[in-house]
PDB file of C-alpha atoms in Angstrom:
ATOM      1  CA  GLN A   1      28.740   4.251  45.874  1.00 81.00           C
ATOM      2  CA  VAL A   2      26.517   5.514  48.679  1.00 92.00           C
ATOM      3  CA  GLN A   3      27.966   4.445  51.990  1.00 95.00           C
ATOM      4  CA  LEU A   4      26.611   4.600  55.512  1.00 96.00           C
ATOM      5  CA  VAL A   5      29.056   4.661  58.391  1.00 96.00           C
ATOM      6  CA  GLU A   6      27.699   3.901  61.841  1.00 97.00           C
ATOM      7  CA  SER A   7      29.254   4.743  65.163  1.00 97.00           C
ATOM      8  CA  GLY A   8      28.353   4.579  68.818  1.00 97.00           C
ATOM      9  CA  GLY A   9      27.733   0.891  69.316  1.00 97.00           C
ATOM     10  CA  ASP A  10      29.008  -0.262  72.672  1.00 97.00           C
ATOM     11  CA  THR A  11      28.212  -2.177  75.818  1.00 98.00           C
ATOM     12  CA  ALA A  12      25.871  -0.630  78.354  1.00 98.00           C
ATOM     13  CA  GLN A  13      24.179  -1.673  81.548  1.00 97.00           C
ATOM     14  CA  ARG A  14      20.466  -2.151  81.928  1.00 98.00           C
ATOM     15  CA  GLY A  15      18.932   1.297  82.237  1.00 98.00           C
ATOM     16  CA  GLY A  16      21.909   2.972  80.613  1.00 98.00           C
ATOM     17  CA  SER A  17      22.125   5.090  77.490  1.00 98.00           C
ATOM     18  CA  LEU A  18      23.900   5.028  74.163  1.00 98.00           C
ATOM     19  CA  ARG A  19      23.839   7.271  71.131  1.00 98.00           C
ATOM     20  CA  LEU A  20      24.195   5.838  67.659  1.00 98.00           C
ATOM     21  CA  SER A  21      25.137   8.011  64.723  1.00 98.00           C
ATOM     22  CA  CYS A  22      25.251   7.370  61.010  1.00 98.00           C
ATOM     23  CA  ALA A  23      26.683   9.490  58.235  1.00 97.00           C
ATOM     24  CA  ALA A  24      25.724   8.976  54.606  1.00 96.00           C
ATOM     25  CA  SER A  25      28.079   9.916  51.807  1.00 94.00           C
ATOM     26  CA  GLY A  26      28.789   9.243  48.154  1.00 93.00           C
ATOM     27  CA  GLY A  27      27.014  11.241  45.485  1.00 90.00           C
ATOM     28  CA  ILE A  28      23.841  11.891  47.447  1.00 92.00           C
ATOM     29  CA  PHE A  29      21.501  14.436  45.955  1.00 89.00           C
ATOM     30  CA  LYS A  30      18.643  14.123  48.416  1.00 91.00           C
ATOM     31  CA  ILE A  31      17.817  11.988  51.436  1.00 93.00           C
ATOM     32  CA  ASN A  32      14.203  10.843  51.653  1.00 94.00           C
ATOM     33  CA  VAL A  33      14.366   8.838  54.854  1.00 96.00           C
ATOM     34  CA  MET A  34      16.962   7.545  57.282  1.00 97.00           C
ATOM     35  CA  GLY A  35      16.614   5.122  60.109  1.00 97.00           C
ATOM     36  CA  TRP A  36      17.757   2.159  62.105  1.00 98.00           C
ATOM     37  CA  TYR A  37      17.005  -1.536  61.997  1.00 98.00           C
ATOM     38  CA  ARG A  38      18.390  -4.223  64.247  1.00 98.00           C
ATOM     39  CA  ARG A  39      18.992  -7.946  64.295  1.00 98.00           C
ATOM     40  CA  ALA A  40      19.224  -9.793  67.586  1.00 97.00           C
ATOM     41  CA  PRO A  41      20.813 -13.244  67.852  1.00 91.00           C
ATOM     42  CA  GLY A  42      18.464 -15.818  66.411  1.00 93.00           C
ATOM     43  CA  LYS A  43      15.976 -13.164  65.328  1.00 95.00           C
ATOM     44  CA  GLU A  44      15.009 -11.513  62.081  1.00 96.00           C
ATOM     45  CA  ARG A  45      15.944  -7.961  61.285  1.00 97.00           C
ATOM     46  CA  GLU A  46      13.352  -5.530  62.603  1.00 98.00           C
ATOM     47  CA  LEU A  47      12.564  -1.864  62.337  1.00 98.00           C
ATOM     48  CA  VAL A  48      13.701   0.297  65.232  1.00 98.00           C
ATOM     49  CA  ALA A  49      12.945   3.809  64.042  1.00 98.00           C
ATOM     50  CA  THR A  50      12.873   5.904  60.900  1.00 98.00           C
ATOM     51  CA  ILE A  51      12.694   9.594  60.181  1.00 98.00           C
ATOM     52  CA  THR A  52      11.900  11.394  56.949  1.00 96.00           C
ATOM     53  CA  SER A  53      13.678  14.480  55.749  1.00 92.00           C
ATOM     54  CA  ASP A  54      10.711  16.570  56.896  1.00 92.00           C
ATOM     55  CA  GLY A  55      10.958  15.166  60.413  1.00 94.00           C
ATOM     56  CA  THR A  56       8.215  12.542  60.462  1.00 97.00           C
ATOM     57  CA  THR A  57       9.199   9.714  62.793  1.00 98.00           C
ATOM     58  CA  ASN A  58       8.178   6.105  63.188  1.00 98.00           C
ATOM     59  CA  TYR A  59       9.145   3.888  66.127  1.00 98.00           C
ATOM     60  CA  ARG A  60       8.524   0.290  66.934  1.00 98.00           C
ATOM     61  CA  ASP A  61       6.332  -0.002  70.008  1.00 98.00           C
ATOM     62  CA  SER A  62       8.978  -1.537  72.248  1.00 97.00           C
ATOM     63  CA  VAL A  63      11.338   1.437  71.919  1.00 98.00           C
ATOM     64  CA  GLN A  64       8.858   4.290  71.772  1.00 97.00           C
ATOM     65  CA  GLY A  65       9.389   6.613  74.693  1.00 97.00           C
ATOM     66  CA  ARG A  66      12.916   5.318  75.247  1.00 98.00           C
ATOM     67  CA  PHE A  67      14.598   5.987  71.911  1.00 98.00           C
ATOM     68  CA  THR A  68      14.670   9.248  69.992  1.00 98.00           C
ATOM     69  CA  ILE A  69      15.672   9.534  66.355  1.00 98.00           C
ATOM     70  CA  SER A  70      16.828  12.748  64.732  1.00 97.00           C
ATOM     71  CA  ILE A  71      18.142  13.805  61.338  1.00 95.00           C
ATOM     72  CA  ASP A  72      20.491  16.504  60.147  1.00 93.00           C
ATOM     73  CA  ASN A  73      19.586  17.058  56.519  1.00 87.00           C
ATOM     74  CA  ALA A  74      22.514  19.378  55.881  1.00 89.00           C
ATOM     75  CA  LYS A  75      24.992  16.716  56.963  1.00 90.00           C
ATOM     76  CA  ASN A  76      23.048  13.640  55.801  1.00 94.00           C
ATOM     77  CA  THR A  77      23.323  12.132  59.241  1.00 96.00           C
ATOM     78  CA  VAL A  78      20.909  10.372  61.535  1.00 97.00           C
ATOM     79  CA  SER A  79      21.217   9.734  65.243  1.00 98.00           C
ATOM     80  CA  LEU A  80      19.454   7.428  67.636  1.00 98.00           C
ATOM     81  CA  GLU A  81      19.454   8.358  71.295  1.00 98.00           C
ATOM     82  CA  MET A  82      18.773   5.218  73.286  1.00 98.00           C
ATOM     83  CA  ASN A  83      17.774   5.541  76.912  1.00 98.00           C
ATOM     84  CA  SER A  84      16.554   3.092  79.530  1.00 98.00           C
ATOM     85  CA  LEU A  85      18.272   0.297  77.690  1.00 98.00           C
ATOM     86  CA  LYS A  86      17.136  -3.258  78.231  1.00 98.00           C
ATOM     87  CA  PRO A  87      18.901  -6.554  77.554  1.00 97.00           C
ATOM     88  CA  GLU A  88      16.284  -7.111  74.865  1.00 96.00           C
ATOM     89  CA  ASP A  89      17.835  -4.207  72.959  1.00 98.00           C
ATOM     90  CA  THR A  90      21.002  -6.224  72.414  1.00 98.00           C
ATOM     91  CA  ALA A  91      21.481  -6.544  68.677  1.00 98.00           C
ATOM     92  CA  VAL A  92      23.455  -5.425  65.689  1.00 98.00           C
ATOM     93  CA  TYR A  93      22.019  -2.084  64.646  1.00 98.00           C
ATOM     94  CA  TYR A  94      22.012  -1.185  60.969  1.00 98.00           C
ATOM     95  CA  CYS A  95      21.746   2.282  59.540  1.00 98.00           C
ATOM     96  CA  TYR A  96      19.376   2.621  56.610  1.00 97.00           C
ATOM     97  CA  THR A  97      18.540   5.294  54.092  1.00 96.00           C
ATOM     98  CA  GLU A  98      16.442   5.846  51.007  1.00 96.00           C
ATOM     99  CA  ALA A  99      18.123   8.450  48.899  1.00 94.00           C
ATOM    100  CA  ARG A 100      18.415   9.979  45.470  1.00 93.00           C
ATOM    101  CA  THR A 101      21.840  10.182  43.909  1.00 91.00           C
ATOM    102  CA  GLY A 102      22.885  12.117  40.871  1.00 84.00           C
ATOM    103  CA  TYR A 103      22.006   9.139  38.669  1.00 82.00           C
ATOM    104  CA  ILE A 104      19.381   7.096  40.538  1.00 84.00           C
ATOM    105  CA  TYR A 105      16.132   8.626  41.718  1.00 85.00           C
ATOM    106  CA  ASN A 106      15.540   6.462  44.766  1.00 89.00           C
ATOM    107  CA  MET A 107      17.303   3.488  46.295  1.00 93.00           C
ATOM    108  CA  ALA A 108      17.787   1.867  49.667  1.00 95.00           C
ATOM    109  CA  TYR A 109      21.210   1.575  51.279  1.00 96.00           C
ATOM    110  CA  TRP A 110      22.461  -0.165  54.392  1.00 97.00           C
ATOM    111  CA  GLY A 111      25.352   0.267  56.765  1.00 97.00           C
ATOM    112  CA  LYS A 112      27.556  -2.567  57.942  1.00 97.00           C
ATOM    113  CA  GLY A 113      26.069  -2.579  61.418  1.00 97.00           C
ATOM    114  CA  THR A 114      27.240  -1.689  64.898  1.00 97.00           C
ATOM    115  CA  GLN A 115      26.941  -3.919  67.933  1.00 98.00           C
ATOM    116  CA  VAL A 116      24.898  -2.828  70.930  1.00 98.00           C
ATOM    117  CA  THR A 117      25.101  -5.038  73.991  1.00 98.00           C
ATOM    118  CA  VAL A 118      23.055  -4.407  77.113  1.00 98.00           C
ATOM    119  CA  SER A 119      23.937  -6.372  80.210  1.00 96.00           C
ATOM    120  CA  SER A 120      21.436  -7.309  82.871  1.00 90.00           C
TER     121      SER A 120
END
């Protein structure tokens, strides 16, 4: 029942910026962590960034300093500000959360994905 809806995926030029947003809904009692993963063509899904409800962040090395993740606990939303984009950032980006619902203490959920394409 928990659903994650992503937005913001688009095409950008090298060095450009995009902002991804994700809203979680559906019987959520408490969010523990939200974040973003991505899958590039021919590659495995990889962690981009996560943030806990208390604000602790984790970034993969290749995006640290360029991407900024933030969370709005009141709205159960997470955003990823992506700056200085590189062609290597081209991928489908998936929103992720670990949350407690009214019936399940903790479970992981995934969005459908949003395409980010960075041209060289």
